């Protein structure tokens, strides 16, 4: 069954509030981290189902991206060994890499705007510095240096994606570009909080992790369902090239 755009925007916030509340309550009442991951798997699965039901045309790339996020949550159950760590990081690299691939049209705009080049460069340098500091704090907890290298690669991909999101919003300046920016930063905050919560055994960061991931996925679903906004953004970008 398909709904109008107004129905989509009214239903998605309600679904997001429900899932955020579910994640917070699960964290509050449950103490076993492994069991809590079932809640995150359910969250991703619900968003995937929501997209499938409400989209006018199922796009394989979007399904693959959401599938990567779902598999990544499943891989957390095996995070205690090296294969689980590698699977978790690689799935994250693939998911964020595919999202970055969807926004390659921004690269052409980047080289036409000197201010955008400078802002993007500073953003990337700052984030790489923070990434290096974060990895130095947790790298001893990995089974090998290969995992630390993969984490650094994941950080680079997320940093580039964040830079593209900032550039996208700066150039297009639409509701959709702002929503995409919110999505990226929610996922960055979630991933960083997940690392801090796991390696420093600080439960507070799991709240930020779960809520950030839920909000991020909601913003992502909003952007991929906003076909009209996507068409308008593409037309604007074409006029700038």
mmCIF file of C-alpha atoms in Angstrom:
data_model
loop_
_atom_site.group_PDB
_atom_site.id
_atom_site.type_symbol
_atom_site.label_atom_id
_atom_site.label_comp_id
_atom_site.label_asym_id
_atom_site.label_seq_id
_atom_site.Cartn_x
_atom_site.Cartn_y
_atom_site.Cartn_z
ATOM 1 C CA UNK A 1 0.000 0.000 0.000
ATOM 2 C CA UNK A 2 1.377 3.429 -0.982
ATOM 3 C CA UNK A 3 0.842 6.699 0.869
ATOM 4 C CA UNK A 4 1.042 10.339 -0.113
ATOM 5 C CA UNK A 5 4.093 12.415 0.799
ATOM 6 C CA UNK A 6 2.160 14.153 3.576
ATOM 7 C CA UNK A 7 1.322 10.744 5.045
ATOM 8 C CA UNK A 8 4.975 9.710 4.867
ATOM 9 C CA UNK A 9 6.229 12.753 6.733
ATOM 10 C CA UNK A 10 3.558 12.396 9.433
ATOM 11 C CA UNK A 11 4.148 8.660 9.933
ATOM 12 C CA UNK A 12 7.944 8.692 9.937
ATOM 13 C CA UNK A 13 8.357 11.039 12.950
ATOM 14 C CA UNK A 14 5.905 8.912 14.950
ATOM 15 C CA UNK A 15 7.793 5.757 14.034
ATOM 16 C CA UNK A 16 11.097 7.446 14.953
ATOM 17 C CA UNK A 17 9.789 8.574 18.353
ATOM 18 C CA UNK A 18 8.569 5.036 19.043
ATOM 19 C CA UNK A 19 11.934 3.479 18.086
ATOM 20 C CA UNK A 20 13.942 6.044 20.057
ATOM 21 C CA UNK A 21 11.775 5.355 23.120
ATOM 22 C CA UNK A 22 12.170 1.600 22.570
ATOM 23 C CA UNK A 23 15.961 1.902 22.435
ATOM 24 C CA UNK A 24 16.151 4.137 25.506
ATOM 25 C CA UNK A 25 13.860 1.858 27.534
ATOM 26 C CA UNK A 26 15.845 -1.201 26.451
ATOM 27 C CA UNK A 27 19.069 0.440 27.601
ATOM 28 C CA UNK A 28 17.517 1.470 30.894
ATOM 29 C CA UNK A 29 15.990 -1.887 31.821
ATOM 30 C CA UNK A 30 18.474 -4.289 30.215
ATOM 31 C CA UNK A 31 22.100 -4.607 31.244
ATOM 32 C CA UNK A 32 23.343 -7.253 28.791
ATOM 33 C CA UNK A 33 24.896 -5.383 25.843
ATOM 34 C CA UNK A 34 24.684 -8.390 23.513
ATOM 35 C CA UNK A 35 20.944 -8.703 24.109
ATOM 36 C CA UNK A 36 20.497 -4.961 23.525
ATOM 37 C CA UNK A 37 21.817 -5.410 19.994
ATOM 38 C CA UNK A 38 18.611 -7.267 19.143
ATOM 39 C CA UNK A 39 16.844 -3.947 19.622
ATOM 40 C CA UNK A 40 19.186 -2.276 17.140
ATOM 41 C CA UNK A 41 18.697 -5.109 14.640
ATOM 42 C CA UNK A 42 14.929 -4.677 15.006
ATOM 43 C CA UNK A 43 15.307 -0.905 14.518
ATOM 44 C CA UNK A 44 17.198 -1.255 11.238
ATOM 45 C CA UNK A 45 14.827 -3.982 10.031
ATOM 46 C CA UNK A 46 11.783 -1.778 10.729
ATOM 47 C CA UNK A 47 13.280 1.135 8.786
ATOM 48 C CA UNK A 48 14.099 -1.221 5.909
ATOM 49 C CA UNK A 49 10.518 -2.497 5.896
ATOM 50 C CA UNK A 50 9.178 1.052 6.135
ATOM 51 C CA UNK A 51 11.216 2.058 3.083
ATOM 52 C CA UNK A 52 10.054 -0.975 1.108
ATOM 53 C CA UNK A 53 6.370 -0.314 1.890
ATOM 54 C CA UNK A 54 6.394 3.422 1.273
ATOM 55 C CA UNK A 55 8.730 3.954 -1.652
ATOM 56 C CA UNK A 56 7.240 4.487 -5.094
ATOM 57 C CA UNK A 57 10.130 2.556 -6.635
ATOM 58 C CA UNK A 58 12.445 0.256 -4.696
ATOM 59 C CA UNK A 59 16.060 1.187 -5.410
ATOM 60 C CA UNK A 60 18.484 -1.677 -5.054
ATOM 61 C CA UNK A 61 21.293 0.606 -3.850
ATOM 62 C CA UNK A 62 19.193 1.845 -0.913
ATOM 63 C CA UNK A 63 18.216 -1.710 0.035
ATOM 64 C CA UNK A 64 21.880 -2.757 -0.097
ATOM 65 C CA UNK A 65 22.935 0.166 2.127
ATOM 66 C CA UNK A 66 20.252 -0.644 4.708
ATOM 67 C CA UNK A 67 21.169 -4.325 4.397
ATOM 68 C CA UNK A 68 24.791 -3.447 5.200
ATOM 69 C CA UNK A 69 23.683 -1.599 8.334
ATOM 70 C CA UNK A 70 21.565 -4.619 9.311
ATOM 71 C CA UNK A 71 24.432 -7.083 8.787
ATOM 72 C CA UNK A 72 26.752 -4.789 10.728
ATOM 73 C CA UNK A 73 24.461 -4.942 13.745
ATOM 74 C CA UNK A 74 24.409 -8.749 13.479
ATOM 75 C CA UNK A 75 28.230 -8.844 13.306
ATOM 76 C CA UNK A 76 28.359 -7.140 16.718
ATOM 77 C CA UNK A 77 27.509 -10.515 18.290
ATOM 78 C CA UNK A 78 30.926 -11.740 17.107
ATOM 79 C CA UNK A 79 32.840 -8.560 17.938
ATOM 80 C CA UNK A 80 34.810 -10.359 20.630
ATOM 81 C CA UNK A 81 36.984 -12.097 18.008
ATOM 82 C CA UNK A 82 39.026 -10.727 15.110
ATOM 83 C CA UNK A 83 36.658 -11.921 12.360
ATOM 84 C CA UNK A 84 33.733 -10.191 14.020
ATOM 85 C CA UNK A 85 35.699 -6.959 14.340
ATOM 86 C CA UNK A 86 36.782 -7.109 10.705
ATOM 87 C CA UNK A 87 33.238 -7.845 9.492
ATOM 88 C CA UNK A 88 31.796 -4.969 11.541
ATOM 89 C CA UNK A 89 34.322 -2.442 10.227
ATOM 90 C CA UNK A 90 34.198 -3.608 6.593
ATOM 91 C CA UNK A 91 30.389 -3.511 6.542
ATOM 92 C CA UNK A 92 30.548 0.033 7.874
ATOM 93 C CA UNK A 93 33.086 0.977 5.181
ATOM 94 C CA UNK A 94 30.853 -0.509 2.473
ATOM 95 C CA UNK A 95 27.669 1.169 3.721
ATOM 96 C CA UNK A 96 29.223 4.620 4.089
ATOM 97 C CA UNK A 97 31.215 4.151 0.877
ATOM 98 C CA UNK A 98 28.016 3.473 -1.086
ATOM 99 C CA UNK A 99 26.358 6.553 0.429
ATOM 100 C CA UNK A 100 29.398 8.611 -0.542
ATOM 101 C CA UNK A 101 29.170 7.139 -4.062
ATOM 102 C CA UNK A 102 25.602 8.459 -4.296
ATOM 103 C CA UNK A 103 26.904 11.988 -3.753
ATOM 104 C CA UNK A 104 29.794 11.963 -6.231
ATOM 105 C CA UNK A 105 28.005 14.721 -8.134
ATOM 106 C CA UNK A 106 29.199 17.107 -5.433
ATOM 107 C CA UNK A 107 32.850 16.571 -6.400
ATOM 108 C CA UNK A 108 32.349 18.509 -9.646
ATOM 109 C CA UNK A 109 30.851 21.412 -7.700
ATOM 110 C CA UNK A 110 33.711 21.330 -5.203
ATOM 111 C CA UNK A 111 36.357 22.177 -7.803
ATOM 112 C CA UNK A 112 34.352 25.203 -8.973
ATOM 113 C CA UNK A 113 34.185 26.850 -5.545
ATOM 114 C CA UNK A 114 37.455 27.938 -3.870
ATOM 115 C CA UNK A 115 35.761 28.662 -0.555
ATOM 116 C CA UNK A 116 34.183 25.206 -0.605
ATOM 117 C CA UNK A 117 37.608 23.662 -1.273
ATOM 118 C CA UNK A 118 39.138 25.462 1.717
ATOM 119 C CA UNK A 119 36.229 24.614 4.062
ATOM 120 C CA UNK A 120 36.218 20.973 2.987
ATOM 121 C CA UNK A 121 39.997 20.690 3.378
ATOM 122 C CA UNK A 122 39.917 22.165 6.898
ATOM 123 C CA UNK A 123 37.008 19.887 7.842
ATOM 124 C CA UNK A 124 38.876 16.790 6.646
ATOM 125 C CA UNK A 125 42.144 17.731 8.399
ATOM 126 C CA UNK A 126 40.385 18.452 11.702
ATOM 127 C CA UNK A 127 38.450 15.184 11.598
ATOM 128 C CA UNK A 128 41.519 13.131 10.660
ATOM 129 C CA UNK A 129 43.343 14.595 13.655
ATOM 130 C CA UNK A 130 40.448 13.690 15.964
ATOM 131 C CA UNK A 131 40.246 10.252 14.361
ATOM 132 C CA UNK A 132 43.924 9.589 14.979
ATOM 133 C CA UNK A 133 43.528 10.545 18.642
ATOM 134 C CA UNK A 134 40.492 8.288 19.034
ATOM 135 C CA UNK A 135 42.197 5.291 17.426
ATOM 136 C CA UNK A 136 45.276 5.730 19.632
ATOM 137 C CA UNK A 137 42.951 5.371 22.641
ATOM 138 C CA UNK A 138 41.341 2.093 21.564
ATOM 139 C CA UNK A 139 43.816 0.369 19.232
ATOM 140 C CA UNK A 140 45.329 -1.761 22.032
ATOM 141 C CA UNK A 141 41.954 -3.435 22.484
ATOM 142 C CA UNK A 142 42.014 -4.979 19.004
ATOM 143 C CA UNK A 143 43.378 -8.432 18.247
ATOM 144 C CA UNK A 144 45.762 -7.022 15.641
ATOM 145 C CA UNK A 145 46.958 -3.894 13.878
ATOM 146 C CA UNK A 146 44.885 -4.788 10.809
ATOM 147 C CA UNK A 147 41.662 -3.908 12.642
ATOM 148 C CA UNK A 148 43.103 -0.552 13.717
ATOM 149 C CA UNK A 149 43.974 0.153 10.074
ATOM 150 C CA UNK A 150 40.433 -0.715 9.030
ATOM 151 C CA UNK A 151 39.049 1.601 11.697
ATOM 152 C CA UNK A 152 41.241 4.378 10.300
ATOM 153 C CA UNK A 153 39.921 3.613 6.802
ATOM 154 C CA UNK A 154 36.346 3.734 8.121
ATOM 155 C CA UNK A 155 37.131 7.061 9.742
ATOM 156 C CA UNK A 156 38.492 8.459 6.490
ATOM 157 C CA UNK A 157 35.363 7.376 4.586
ATOM 158 C CA UNK A 158 33.071 8.897 7.229
ATOM 159 C CA UNK A 159 35.168 12.078 7.245
ATOM 160 C CA UNK A 160 34.897 12.410 3.464
ATOM 161 C CA UNK A 161 31.174 11.701 3.679
ATOM 162 C CA UNK A 162 30.813 14.373 6.345
ATOM 163 C CA UNK A 163 32.703 16.841 4.164
ATOM 164 C CA UNK A 164 30.452 16.003 1.198
ATOM 165 C CA UNK A 165 27.356 16.451 3.401
ATOM 166 C CA UNK A 166 28.563 19.889 4.549
ATOM 167 C CA UNK A 167 29.344 20.869 0.953
ATOM 168 C CA UNK A 168 26.004 19.505 -0.287
ATOM 169 C CA UNK A 169 24.078 21.571 2.241
ATOM 170 C CA UNK A 170 26.194 24.667 1.580
ATOM 171 C CA UNK A 171 25.643 24.493 -2.173
ATOM 172 C CA UNK A 172 22.033 23.272 -2.397
ATOM 173 C CA UNK A 173 20.722 24.652 0.910
ATOM 174 C CA UNK A 174 17.446 22.726 0.790
ATOM 175 C CA UNK A 175 15.419 20.836 3.391
ATOM 176 C CA UNK A 176 16.666 17.580 1.876
ATOM 177 C CA UNK A 177 20.339 18.599 2.014
ATOM 178 C CA UNK A 178 19.933 19.659 5.657
ATOM 179 C CA UNK A 179 18.269 16.334 6.479
ATOM 180 C CA UNK A 180 21.144 14.504 4.781
ATOM 181 C CA UNK A 181 23.601 16.526 6.879
ATOM 182 C CA UNK A 182 21.720 15.548 10.057
ATOM 183 C CA UNK A 183 21.836 11.908 8.968
ATOM 184 C CA UNK A 184 25.623 11.918 8.518
ATOM 185 C CA UNK A 185 26.389 13.652 11.796
ATOM 186 C CA UNK A 186 23.989 11.410 13.740
ATOM 187 C CA UNK A 187 25.792 8.348 12.355
ATOM 188 C CA UNK A 188 29.227 9.827 13.127
ATOM 189 C CA UNK A 189 28.180 10.604 16.705
ATOM 190 C CA UNK A 190 26.684 7.105 17.010
ATOM 191 C CA UNK A 191 29.827 5.335 15.772
ATOM 192 C CA UNK A 192 32.171 7.341 17.985
ATOM 193 C CA UNK A 193 29.915 6.812 21.020
ATOM 194 C CA UNK A 194 29.775 3.085 20.255
ATOM 195 C CA UNK A 195 33.569 2.858 20.391
ATOM 196 C CA UNK A 196 33.799 4.875 23.610
ATOM 197 C CA UNK A 197 31.020 2.878 25.265
ATOM 198 C CA UNK A 198 32.505 -0.499 24.317
ATOM 199 C CA UNK A 199 36.171 0.128 25.044
ATOM 200 C CA UNK A 200 35.762 2.278 28.143
ATOM 201 C CA UNK A 201 32.709 0.414 29.495
ATOM 202 C CA UNK A 202 30.720 3.616 29.929
ATOM 203 C CA UNK A 203 26.994 2.957 29.631
ATOM 204 C CA UNK A 204 26.122 6.612 29.018
ATOM 205 C CA UNK A 205 27.690 6.456 25.553
ATOM 206 C CA UNK A 206 25.370 3.617 24.551
ATOM 207 C CA UNK A 207 22.402 5.961 24.940
ATOM 208 C CA UNK A 208 24.063 8.379 22.517
ATOM 209 C CA UNK A 209 24.978 5.468 20.233
ATOM 210 C CA UNK A 210 21.482 3.948 20.035
ATOM 211 C CA UNK A 211 19.575 7.234 19.841
ATOM 212 C CA UNK A 212 22.030 8.693 17.317
ATOM 213 C CA UNK A 213 21.798 5.625 15.071
ATOM 214 C CA UNK A 214 17.980 5.601 15.225
ATOM 215 C CA UNK A 215 17.715 9.294 14.386
ATOM 216 C CA UNK A 216 20.335 8.924 11.668
ATOM 217 C CA UNK A 217 18.454 6.102 9.964
ATOM 218 C CA UNK A 218 15.232 8.101 10.185
ATOM 219 C CA UNK A 219 16.876 11.078 8.472
ATOM 220 C CA UNK A 220 18.290 8.726 5.825
ATOM 221 C CA UNK A 221 14.871 7.216 5.097
ATOM 222 C CA UNK A 222 13.441 10.737 4.870
ATOM 223 C CA UNK A 223 15.984 11.741 2.225
ATOM 224 C CA UNK A 224 15.564 8.617 0.060
ATOM 225 C CA UNK A 225 11.776 8.889 0.122
ATOM 226 C CA UNK A 226 11.823 12.582 -0.790
ATOM 227 C CA UNK A 227 11.858 11.968 -4.541
ATOM 228 C CA UNK A 228 10.617 15.449 -5.381
ATOM 229 C CA UNK A 229 13.338 17.088 -3.294
ATOM 230 C CA UNK A 230 15.952 14.834 -4.891
ATOM 231 C CA UNK A 231 14.795 15.842 -8.370
ATOM 232 C CA UNK A 232 14.926 19.547 -7.482
ATOM 233 C CA UNK A 233 18.430 19.174 -6.003
ATOM 234 C CA UNK A 234 19.668 17.430 -9.148
ATOM 235 C CA UNK A 235 18.260 20.159 -11.361
ATOM 236 C CA UNK A 236 19.982 22.812 -9.245
ATOM 237 C CA UNK A 237 23.316 20.986 -9.386
ATOM 238 C CA UNK A 238 23.064 20.583 -13.154
ATOM 239 C CA UNK A 239 22.495 24.315 -13.537
ATOM 240 C CA UNK A 240 25.701 24.996 -11.592
ATOM 241 C CA UNK A 241 27.945 22.776 -13.745
#
